[in-house]
Coordinates of C-alpha atoms in Angstrom, one line a residue:
Chain A
M1 CA 116.2 188.3 145.0
R2 CA 115.1 190.9 147.4
T3 CA 118.2 192.6 148.8
R4 CA 118.8 192.5 152.4
R5 CA 118.9 196.3 152.7
G6 CA 115.7 196.6 150.8
M7 CA 113.8 194.3 153.0
C8 CA 115.2 195.6 156.2
Y9 CA 114.7 199.3 155.6
S10 CA 111.7 199.1 153.4
E11 CA 108.4 200.8 154.0
S12 CA 106.7 199.1 156.9
D13 CA 103.3 198.2 155.9
L14 CA 100.9 196.9 158.5
C15 CA 99.1 193.8 157.9
S16 CA 95.4 194.4 157.8
E17 CA 94.8 191.6 160.3
K18 CA 97.1 193.2 162.8
M19 CA 95.5 196.5 162.2
R20 CA 92.1 195.1 163.1
A21 CA 93.5 193.4 166.1
A22 CA 95.7 196.0 167.6
A23 CA 94.7 199.3 166.0
A24 CA 94.7 201.2 169.2
A25 CA 98.0 199.8 170.5
A26 CA 99.6 200.4 167.2
A27 CA 98.5 204.0 167.1
A28 CA 99.9 204.6 170.5
K29 CA 103.2 203.1 169.6
A30 CA 103.3 205.0 166.4
A31 CA 102.9 208.2 168.3
A32 CA 105.8 207.2 170.6
G33 CA 108.0 206.5 167.6
G34 CA 108.6 202.8 168.4
V35 CA 108.9 200.0 166.0
V36 CA 105.5 198.8 164.9
G37 CA 104.3 196.0 162.7
V38 CA 106.2 194.0 160.4
R39 CA 107.7 194.2 156.9
R40 CA 105.1 192.8 154.7
R41 CA 104.8 192.9 151.0
R42 CA 101.0 193.2 150.9
R43 CA 99.6 196.6 150.0
V44 CA 97.8 198.0 152.9
D45 CA 95.0 200.5 152.5
S46 CA 95.4 202.6 155.5
I47 CA 97.4 202.9 158.6
P48 CA 96.0 203.9 161.9
G49 CA 97.0 207.2 163.3
G50 CA 96.1 209.3 160.3
G51 CA 97.8 209.8 157.0
E52 CA 100.4 212.4 158.1
D53 CA 101.7 210.7 161.1
A54 CA 101.9 207.5 159.3
A55 CA 103.8 209.1 156.5
L56 CA 106.2 210.6 158.9
L57 CA 106.6 207.3 160.6
R58 CA 107.4 205.6 157.3
R59 CA 110.0 208.2 156.4
K60 CA 111.5 207.9 159.8
R61 CA 111.7 204.1 159.6
R62 CA 113.3 204.3 156.2
R63 CA 116.2 206.3 157.6
C64 CA 116.7 204.6 161.0
P65 CA 117.3 201.0 161.8
P66 CA 114.8 199.3 164.0
R67 CA 115.0 200.4 167.6
V68 CA 116.9 198.0 169.8
G69 CA 114.6 195.6 171.6
G70 CA 111.4 196.7 169.9
G71 CA 108.4 197.0 172.1
G72 CA 107.5 194.5 174.8
G73 CA 105.4 192.0 173.0
D74 CA 106.5 192.5 169.5
D75 CA 107.8 190.1 167.0
L76 CA 111.4 189.4 167.9
F77 CA 112.3 188.6 164.4
D78 CA 111.4 192.1 163.4
A79 CA 114.6 193.2 164.9
L80 CA 116.6 191.1 162.5
P81 CA 117.2 191.9 158.9
D82 CA 116.7 189.3 156.3
D83 CA 120.3 188.1 156.1
L84 CA 120.3 187.2 159.8
V85 CA 116.9 185.4 159.5
L86 CA 118.5 183.5 156.6
S87 CA 121.4 182.6 158.9
V88 CA 119.1 181.3 161.5
L89 CA 117.0 179.3 159.0
C90 CA 120.1 177.9 157.4
R91 CA 121.0 176.5 160.7
V92 CA 117.5 175.1 161.3
A93 CA 117.8 173.3 157.9
G94 CA 121.3 172.1 158.6
S95 CA 120.5 170.6 162.0
A96 CA 116.9 169.5 161.3
S97 CA 116.2 165.9 162.4
S98 CA 113.3 165.4 160.0
P99 CA 111.6 167.2 157.1
A100 CA 108.8 168.3 159.5
D101 CA 111.3 170.6 161.3
L102 CA 111.9 172.6 158.1
V103 CA 108.2 172.5 156.9
N104 CA 107.0 173.8 160.3
V105 CA 109.2 176.8 159.8
L106 CA 107.6 177.4 156.4
L107 CA 104.1 177.3 157.9
T108 CA 104.9 179.8 160.6
C109 CA 104.6 183.1 158.8
R110 CA 104.9 184.5 155.3
R111 CA 108.4 185.9 155.9
F112 CA 109.6 182.5 157.0
K113 CA 108.0 180.9 154.1
S114 CA 109.7 183.1 151.5
L115 CA 113.0 183.0 153.3
G116 CA 112.8 179.3 154.1
L117 CA 112.6 178.5 150.4
H118 CA 115.6 180.6 149.6
S119 CA 118.3 178.5 147.9
M120 CA 120.8 179.2 150.6
V121 CA 118.6 177.6 153.2
L122 CA 117.7 174.6 150.9
S123 CA 121.3 174.0 150.0
K124 CA 122.1 173.5 153.7
A125 CA 119.3 171.1 154.4
S126 CA 120.7 168.0 156.2
S127 CA 120.1 164.5 155.0
N128 CA 117.5 164.1 157.8
A129 CA 115.7 167.1 156.6
L130 CA 115.4 165.4 153.2
A131 CA 114.5 162.0 154.5
V132 CA 111.4 161.4 152.5
R133 CA 109.6 158.2 153.4
A134 CA 108.5 155.8 150.7
H135 CA 104.9 155.9 151.7
G136 CA 104.9 159.7 151.5
W137 CA 106.3 159.8 148.0
C138 CA 104.4 162.1 145.7
D139 CA 105.0 164.8 143.2
S140 CA 105.4 167.5 145.8
A141 CA 108.1 165.5 147.6
H142 CA 109.8 165.0 144.2
R143 CA 109.6 168.7 143.6
F144 CA 111.0 169.6 146.9
L145 CA 114.0 167.3 146.5
K146 CA 114.6 168.7 143.0
L147 CA 114.4 172.2 144.4
C148 CA 117.0 171.4 147.0
A149 CA 119.2 169.6 144.4
D150 CA 119.0 172.6 142.1
A151 CA 120.0 174.8 145.0
G152 CA 123.2 172.9 145.2
N153 CA 122.4 170.5 148.0
V154 CA 124.5 167.4 147.4
E155 CA 122.5 165.2 149.8
A156 CA 119.3 166.0 147.8
S157 CA 121.1 165.3 144.5
Y158 CA 122.2 161.9 145.9
T159 CA 118.9 161.0 147.4
L160 CA 116.9 162.0 144.4
G161 CA 119.5 160.3 142.1
M162 CA 119.1 157.0 144.0
I163 CA 115.3 157.2 144.0
R164 CA 115.2 158.0 140.3
F165 CA 117.7 155.3 139.4
Y166 CA 116.4 152.4 141.4
C167 CA 112.8 153.1 142.2
L168 CA 111.5 155.2 139.3
Q169 CA 113.8 153.3 136.9
S170 CA 114.9 156.5 135.3
R171 CA 118.5 155.4 134.9
G172 CA 120.0 158.3 133.0
S173 CA 118.7 161.2 135.2
G174 CA 119.3 159.2 138.3
A175 CA 122.9 158.5 137.5
S176 CA 123.6 162.1 136.5
L177 CA 122.1 163.4 139.7
M178 CA 124.4 161.0 141.6
A179 CA 127.3 162.2 139.5
K180 CA 126.5 165.8 140.4
A181 CA 126.7 164.8 144.1
A182 CA 129.9 162.8 143.5
I183 CA 131.6 165.8 141.9
G184 CA 130.7 167.6 145.1
S185 CA 132.8 164.9 146.9
H186 CA 129.8 163.2 148.4
A187 CA 131.1 159.9 149.6
P188 CA 127.9 157.9 149.5
A189 CA 127.3 159.1 145.9
L190 CA 130.8 158.0 144.9
Y191 CA 130.2 154.6 146.4
S192 CA 126.8 154.1 144.9
L193 CA 128.2 155.0 141.5
A194 CA 131.0 152.4 142.1
V195 CA 128.4 149.7 142.8
I196 CA 126.6 150.6 139.6
Q197 CA 129.9 150.3 137.7
F198 CA 130.8 147.0 139.3
N199 CA 127.5 145.5 138.5
G200 CA 126.8 147.2 135.2
S201 CA 123.4 148.3 136.7
G202 CA 121.0 149.7 134.3
G203 CA 122.7 148.0 131.4
S204 CA 123.9 144.6 130.4
K205 CA 126.7 142.7 132.1
N206 CA 129.0 143.9 129.4
D207 CA 128.5 147.4 130.7
K208 CA 130.5 146.6 133.9
D209 CA 133.5 148.7 134.3
L210 CA 135.6 147.3 137.1
R211 CA 138.4 149.9 136.9
A212 CA 136.0 152.8 137.0
G213 CA 134.3 151.1 140.0
V214 CA 137.6 150.8 141.8
A215 CA 138.5 154.4 141.1
L216 CA 135.2 155.6 142.4
C217 CA 135.5 153.3 145.4
A218 CA 139.0 154.6 146.2
R219 CA 137.8 158.2 146.1
A220 CA 134.9 157.3 148.5
A221 CA 137.3 155.3 150.7
F222 CA 139.6 158.2 151.0
L223 CA 136.7 160.4 152.1
G224 CA 136.2 157.9 154.9
H225 CA 133.2 155.9 153.6
V226 CA 133.2 152.5 155.5
D227 CA 131.5 150.4 152.8
A228 CA 133.8 151.8 150.1
M229 CA 136.8 150.9 152.3
R230 CA 135.5 147.3 152.6
E231 CA 134.8 147.1 148.9
L232 CA 138.2 148.4 148.0
G233 CA 139.8 146.1 150.5
H234 CA 138.2 143.1 148.8
C235 CA 139.0 144.3 145.4
L236 CA 142.7 144.6 146.3
Q237 CA 142.7 141.2 147.9
D238 CA 141.2 139.5 144.9
G239 CA 142.8 141.6 142.2
Y240 CA 139.4 142.7 141.0
G241 CA 139.6 145.7 138.8
V242 CA 143.0 146.6 140.3
R243 CA 146.3 144.9 140.7
Q244 CA 146.2 142.4 143.5
N245 CA 147.7 143.5 146.7
V246 CA 146.6 141.4 149.6
A247 CA 148.4 143.3 152.3
E248 CA 146.9 146.6 151.2
G249 CA 143.5 145.1 150.9
R250 CA 143.7 143.7 154.4
R251 CA 144.7 147.1 155.7
F252 CA 141.6 148.6 154.2
L253 CA 139.4 145.9 155.7
V254 CA 140.9 146.5 159.2
Q255 CA 140.5 150.3 158.7
A256 CA 136.9 149.9 157.8
N257 CA 136.1 147.9 160.9
A258 CA 138.0 150.2 163.1
R259 CA 136.2 153.2 161.6
E260 CA 132.9 151.6 162.0
L261 CA 133.5 150.8 165.6
A262 CA 134.8 154.3 166.3
A263 CA 131.6 155.8 164.7
V264 CA 129.4 153.6 166.8
L265 CA 131.3 154.4 170.0
S266 CA 131.2 158.1 169.3
S267 CA 127.4 158.2 168.9
P268 CA 126.1 158.5 172.4
S269 CA 123.1 156.2 172.2
A270 CA 124.9 153.4 170.5
A271 CA 128.0 153.8 172.6
A272 CA 126.4 152.7 175.8
A273 CA 125.0 149.5 174.1
A274 CA 128.3 148.7 172.4
A275 CA 130.4 149.4 175.4
S276 CA 128.5 147.0 177.5
L277 CA 129.3 144.2 175.1
L278 CA 133.0 144.8 174.9
S279 CA 135.1 142.7 177.2
T280 CA 138.3 143.9 178.7
R281 CA 140.2 141.1 177.0
A282 CA 139.1 142.3 173.6
W283 CA 140.6 145.7 174.3
L284 CA 143.8 144.1 175.5
A285 CA 144.0 142.1 172.4
W286 CA 143.4 145.2 170.3
S287 CA 146.2 147.0 171.9
S288 CA 148.7 144.7 170.2
P289 CA 147.2 144.1 166.8
H290 CA 150.4 143.1 165.2
A291 CA 151.3 140.6 167.9
Q292 CA 150.6 137.6 165.8
P293 CA 151.4 136.8 162.2
P294 CA 148.4 136.8 159.8
H295 CA 148.0 133.1 159.3
Q296 CA 147.8 132.4 163.0
Q297 CA 145.1 135.1 163.3
Q298 CA 143.2 133.4 160.5
Q299 CA 143.2 130.1 162.3
Q300 CA 141.9 131.7 165.4
Q301 CA 139.2 133.4 163.5
N302 CA 138.1 130.1 162.1
H303 CA 137.5 129.0 165.6
Q304 CA 135.3 131.9 166.2
Q305 CA 132.5 130.9 163.9
H306 CA 129.8 131.0 166.5
P307 CA 128.1 134.3 167.0
L308 CA 130.4 136.4 169.1
R309 CA 128.9 138.0 172.2
H310 CA 132.0 138.3 174.3
A311 CA 135.5 138.3 172.8
A312 CA 137.7 135.3 173.2
G313 CA 140.3 138.0 173.2
T314 CA 143.0 136.5 171.0
G315 CA 144.2 137.4 167.6
C316 CA 143.5 140.5 165.6
P317 CA 139.8 140.8 166.0
L318 CA 139.6 143.8 163.7
L319 CA 139.4 141.5 160.7
S320 CA 136.0 140.3 161.9
D321 CA 133.8 142.3 164.0
F322 CA 136.2 143.2 166.7
G323 CA 134.9 140.6 169.1
C324 CA 131.7 142.4 169.9
N325 CA 128.3 142.8 168.3
V326 CA 128.6 146.1 166.7
P327 CA 125.1 147.3 166.1
A328 CA 124.1 147.9 162.5
P329 CA 125.2 151.3 161.2
E330 CA 122.3 153.6 160.7
A331 CA 121.0 153.4 157.1
H332 CA 121.2 156.5 154.9
P333 CA 117.7 157.9 154.3
A334 CA 118.1 157.0 150.6
N335 CA 118.7 153.4 151.4
R336 CA 115.8 153.4 153.9
F337 CA 113.6 154.8 151.2
M338 CA 114.5 152.0 148.8
A339 CA 114.0 149.3 151.4
E340 CA 110.5 150.7 152.2
W341 CA 109.6 151.2 148.6
F342 CA 110.3 147.7 147.5
A343 CA 108.9 146.2 150.7
A344 CA 105.6 147.9 149.8
R345 CA 105.9 146.4 146.4
G346 CA 106.1 142.8 147.6
G347 CA 109.8 142.7 148.3
S348 CA 110.9 142.7 144.7
A349 CA 111.8 145.1 142.0
G350 CA 110.1 143.2 139.2
P351 CA 109.8 139.7 137.8
G352 CA 112.8 137.7 138.9
L353 CA 114.7 140.7 140.2
R354 CA 116.0 140.3 143.7
L355 CA 116.9 142.7 146.4
C356 CA 120.2 142.9 148.2
S357 CA 119.9 140.7 151.2
H358 CA 121.5 143.2 153.5
V359 CA 118.4 145.0 154.9
G360 CA 120.2 148.3 155.4
C361 CA 121.0 148.5 151.6
G362 CA 117.8 148.2 149.8
R363 CA 119.3 148.1 146.3
P364 CA 117.4 146.0 143.7
E365 CA 118.8 144.2 140.7
T366 CA 118.3 146.0 137.4
R367 CA 118.5 142.8 135.4
K368 CA 118.3 139.2 136.2
H369 CA 121.2 137.6 138.0
E370 CA 122.9 140.9 138.5
F371 CA 123.8 140.2 142.1
R372 CA 126.1 137.5 143.5
R373 CA 125.0 135.0 146.0
C374 CA 126.5 133.4 149.0
S375 CA 128.6 130.5 147.8
V376 CA 127.9 128.4 150.9
C377 CA 124.1 128.4 151.1
G378 CA 123.0 130.2 148.0
A379 CA 120.0 131.6 149.8
V380 CA 121.1 135.2 150.0
N381 CA 122.5 137.6 147.4
Y382 CA 124.3 140.9 147.6
C383 CA 124.9 143.9 145.4
S384 CA 128.5 144.2 146.6
R385 CA 131.2 142.5 148.7
A386 CA 130.8 145.3 151.3
C387 CA 127.1 144.4 151.8
Q388 CA 128.0 140.8 152.0
A389 CA 130.7 141.3 154.6
L390 CA 128.5 143.5 156.7
D391 CA 125.5 141.2 156.5
W392 CA 127.7 138.2 157.3
K393 CA 128.8 139.9 160.5
L394 CA 125.4 141.2 161.5
R395 CA 123.2 138.3 160.6
H396 CA 124.1 135.7 158.1
K397 CA 127.0 134.2 159.9
A398 CA 124.5 132.8 162.4
E399 CA 122.2 131.2 159.9
C400 CA 124.4 130.2 156.9
T401 CA 124.5 126.5 156.4
P402 CA 126.0 124.7 153.5
V403 CA 123.5 123.0 151.1
E404 CA 123.7 120.4 148.5
R405 CA 124.9 122.0 145.2
W406 CA 121.9 123.8 143.8
V407 CA 120.7 123.7 140.3
D408 CA 121.5 126.9 138.6
D409 CA 118.8 128.4 136.5
D410 CA 119.9 130.6 133.7
V411 CA 123.4 131.3 134.9
D412 CA 124.6 134.7 134.0
G413 CA 128.1 133.4 133.4
D414 CA 130.9 135.8 132.7
G415 CA 134.6 135.9 132.2
D416 CA 135.5 136.5 135.8
G417 CA 136.8 133.0 136.0
D418 CA 134.6 131.9 138.8
G419 CA 131.5 130.8 136.8
G420 CA 129.2 128.7 138.9
E421 CA 131.2 125.6 139.0
H422 CA 133.5 125.6 142.0
D423 CA 132.7 126.4 145.5
G424 CA 134.2 129.7 146.4
V425 CA 135.9 129.6 149.7
A426 CA 133.3 130.7 152.2
G427 CA 135.6 132.7 154.3
F428 CA 135.1 132.9 158.0
N429 CA 133.8 136.3 157.4
G430 CA 132.3 135.4 154.1
D431 CA 134.4 137.6 152.1
V432 CA 134.6 135.7 148.9
M433 CA 131.6 135.5 146.7
E434 CA 130.9 133.9 143.4
E435 CA 128.7 134.9 140.6
S436 CA 125.5 133.0 140.6
Chain B
M1 CA 170.4 208.5 167.8
S2 CA 167.0 207.2 168.2
S3 CA 165.0 206.5 171.3
P4 CA 162.7 203.6 171.6
P5 CA 159.3 204.8 170.3
S6 CA 157.4 203.6 173.3
A7 CA 159.7 205.1 175.9
S8 CA 157.6 205.9 178.9
A9 CA 158.2 208.6 181.5
S10 CA 157.7 206.3 184.5
S11 CA 160.6 204.5 186.0
S12 CA 159.6 200.9 185.1
P13 CA 157.3 200.6 182.1
P14 CA 155.5 197.3 181.9
P15 CA 157.3 194.9 179.5
C16 CA 154.3 194.5 177.1
P17 CA 151.5 197.1 177.7
K18 CA 148.2 195.6 176.6
K19 CA 146.7 197.8 174.0
M20 CA 143.2 198.7 174.9
I21 CA 140.5 199.9 172.6
T22 CA 137.7 202.0 173.8
L23 CA 134.2 201.5 172.5
R24 CA 131.2 203.7 173.1
S25 CA 127.7 202.3 173.0
S26 CA 124.6 204.0 171.7
D27 CA 123.7 205.3 175.2
G28 CA 127.1 206.8 175.8
A29 CA 128.7 204.2 178.0
T30 CA 132.3 203.4 177.3
F31 CA 134.0 200.0 177.5
E32 CA 137.6 199.0 177.2
I33 CA 138.6 195.9 175.3
E34 CA 142.0 194.4 174.8
E35 CA 143.3 194.5 171.3
T36 CA 143.7 190.8 171.1
A37 CA 140.1 190.3 172.1
A38 CA 139.0 193.0 169.7
L39 CA 140.5 191.0 166.9
Q40 CA 137.6 188.6 167.3
S41 CA 135.5 191.3 165.6
K42 CA 136.3 191.7 161.9
T43 CA 135.1 195.3 162.0
L44 CA 137.4 196.2 164.8
E45 CA 140.2 194.2 163.3
N46 CA 140.0 196.3 160.1
M47 CA 140.0 199.5 162.1
I48 CA 143.0 198.4 164.1
H49 CA 144.9 197.5 160.9
E50 CA 144.1 200.8 159.4
N51 CA 145.1 202.6 162.6
C52 CA 141.8 204.2 163.2
A53 CA 141.4 202.5 166.5
S54 CA 143.4 204.8 168.7
T55 CA 140.5 207.1 169.5
L56 CA 137.1 206.2 170.8
I57 CA 135.1 204.0 168.5
P58 CA 131.4 204.6 168.5
V59 CA 129.1 201.6 168.2
P60 CA 125.7 203.3 167.6
N61 CA 123.5 200.3 167.2
I62 CA 124.3 198.6 170.5
T63 CA 123.3 199.5 174.0
G64 CA 125.7 199.5 176.9
E65 CA 124.3 196.4 178.5
V66 CA 124.7 194.4 175.3
L67 CA 128.0 195.8 174.5
A68 CA 129.4 194.9 177.9
R69 CA 128.4 191.3 177.4
V70 CA 129.8 191.3 173.9
V71 CA 133.1 192.6 175.2
E72 CA 133.0 189.8 177.8
F73 CA 132.5 187.2 175.1
C74 CA 135.4 188.4 173.0
S75 CA 137.7 188.6 175.9
K76 CA 136.8 185.0 176.9
H77 CA 137.3 183.7 173.5
A78 CA 140.6 185.5 173.1
E79 CA 141.9 183.9 176.3
A80 CA 144.7 181.4 175.7
G81 CA 144.6 177.9 177.2
V82 CA 140.9 177.4 177.5
D83 CA 139.9 173.9 176.5
D84 CA 137.0 173.4 174.1
E85 CA 134.7 171.7 176.6
S86 CA 134.8 174.5 179.2
L87 CA 134.5 177.1 176.6
G88 CA 131.5 175.3 175.2
A89 CA 129.9 175.3 178.7
W90 CA 130.7 178.9 179.1
D91 CA 129.1 179.7 175.7
E92 CA 126.0 177.8 176.7
E93 CA 125.6 179.9 179.8
F94 CA 126.3 183.0 177.8
V95 CA 123.2 182.4 175.6
A96 CA 120.9 181.3 178.5
V97 CA 119.2 184.7 178.4
D98 CA 115.8 185.9 177.4
H99 CA 115.0 186.0 173.7
T100 CA 115.2 189.8 173.4
T101 CA 118.8 189.8 174.7
L102 CA 119.7 186.9 172.5
F103 CA 118.5 188.7 169.4
D104 CA 120.4 191.8 170.6
Y105 CA 123.6 189.6 170.7
I106 CA 122.9 188.4 167.2
R107 CA 122.5 191.9 165.9
A108 CA 125.6 193.1 167.7
A109 CA 127.6 190.2 166.4
N110 CA 126.4 191.0 162.9
F111 CA 127.3 194.7 163.2
L112 CA 130.7 194.0 164.7
E113 CA 131.2 190.9 162.4
I114 CA 132.0 188.5 165.2
P115 CA 131.6 185.1 163.5
T116 CA 131.8 183.0 166.7
L117 CA 129.1 185.0 168.5
L118 CA 126.9 185.1 165.4
D119 CA 127.2 181.3 164.9
L120 CA 126.4 180.7 168.6
G121 CA 123.4 183.0 168.6
C122 CA 121.9 181.8 165.4
Q123 CA 122.4 178.2 166.3
T124 CA 120.7 178.8 169.7
V125 CA 117.7 180.4 168.0
A126 CA 117.7 177.6 165.4
D127 CA 117.6 175.0 168.2
M128 CA 114.7 176.8 169.8
I129 CA 112.8 176.7 166.5
K130 CA 113.5 173.1 165.7
G131 CA 111.0 170.5 166.8
K132 CA 108.2 173.0 167.4
T133 CA 104.9 173.3 165.6
P134 CA 104.2 176.5 163.8
D135 CA 101.9 177.7 166.6
E136 CA 104.5 177.0 169.2
I137 CA 107.1 178.9 167.1
K138 CA 104.7 181.9 166.8
K139 CA 104.2 181.9 170.5
T140 CA 107.8 181.6 171.5
F141 CA 108.9 184.4 169.3
K142 CA 105.7 186.4 169.5
I143 CA 105.2 186.3 165.8
T144 CA 101.9 187.9 165.2
T145 CA 101.6 188.0 161.5
A146 CA 100.8 184.6 160.2
C147 CA 99.9 183.3 156.8
T148 CA 96.3 183.5 155.7
P149 CA 94.4 180.3 156.0
E150 CA 94.6 179.8 152.2
E151 CA 98.4 180.3 152.1
E152 CA 98.7 177.9 155.0
E153 CA 96.6 175.3 153.3
E154 CA 98.7 175.7 150.2
V155 CA 102.0 175.2 152.0
R156 CA 100.6 172.3 154.1
G157 CA 99.2 170.6 151.0
E158 CA 102.5 171.0 149.2
N159 CA 104.5 169.6 152.1
Q160 CA 102.1 167.0 153.5
W161 CA 104.7 164.3 152.7
A162 CA 106.9 165.7 155.4
F163 CA 104.4 164.8 158.1
E164 CA 104.3 161.1 158.8

């Protein structure tokens, strides 16, 4: 890597373009001893102002830092050494709202291009800067993500891992990229790996590892990941992969809803929409969440089956959706990519392979009957309890209707004990699923 | 018998005299800054701890105008009891200057190692860059040396996926 000192105080060559354009002005400035031109790597044949003056100027510039302020219309970035330009570009990458923001920088000038591709800048790229769209997927996008992942960007590792695992069907490298992100404490990566463990994705149903799934979920939950909290809550309630502890599970479910609501309210655009849907009574009820014993709350919840627009205001609403229509949380770019990818391929990942019915998820099955379906209607299926709970709240609650017992085709029975025989309790918030 | 080291000749010495540090800019202007405010700058902090700060400290790379503003910044940020919101608003006003001055702030912050000012300056410039097309960026910052058409084609082709 070129050292900062080297770049800053190196010989200032003039770009031949600029020479042609501003030869006279440059010569005048050179005579006055001001800062002229830019630091460029290209060899230049000649510098206006004559050989001796130019040589003197070069020597002078080597010893002195650039004059403060430069000349009137000169390149402002000339005044900054490379490490400061890198600082600026890191922040551009870190706060970019789309990949175009970063690429436009690369297109600006050669210095930006070389510094923009520096590993420090790439490692700071935000998830929005790496938000590749499925229709734009190509080798160069793949290369870019790989470059960022190699630079240590955990978002890139995760995104590329998801794309490789689910879309490109390259299970091993996808999982290892996700693992790399998970080691960097990336909560979505930990959760995605948990889902893979719970389902035994990429392998047979015997490859499921429930305890590993719970461990990964727990780590993600402690980092504040809402879906992981939900998943963990359900696992604790059901004793799935972990010793059953209903109270603890309930606590996680409540926490997940609260955190989701807080996230929505703290984002300025969604806050206005959500706030208008909250009724005062809901807030009053929330202020005393422990006012009623659990079973009473449950009964009240059962009465609130209809789509809630304004809170009835009783009970602990944090077990459902807090009595208001919380808008769907924004999907991670990786999930959006998968949803677009499979939508473009006819809504399926392959023959007989379904997608998770929660639209914000986008995960496909990796083998037949991997996902579980709603035990009431059987029309939708989910990769995880968290997706099921979220979709219930956002959409499915309004349209789920019990049907006559369906005829199973090729049931993927397992030793969970549920099989396909008995009707799992379709909870008021749909939190019990059964294997299909 | 020992006398207190900071015994002053005047009748009522102030209970806690604020230690001031003097800085001299490149054009010879001097500025006083409280020691607590000077601790914002790692360079000055090191000098204080090594007891080199008792005499005048020359700051050759920075002009008087810029140094005055930097001193103001450090003093404001060293103030106790300022809440985040009003400080943020003050910061925003601070960087609402022309580009040349902004870049001067960044260089000064780099030289004096003032992380808060450096972050603020760099983020402001970053915000100015974001969302602009390459031509707009070139115009805003008066960047005259662009890539050759071939190089631009290459980068554009490589990153076409980034543009919807």
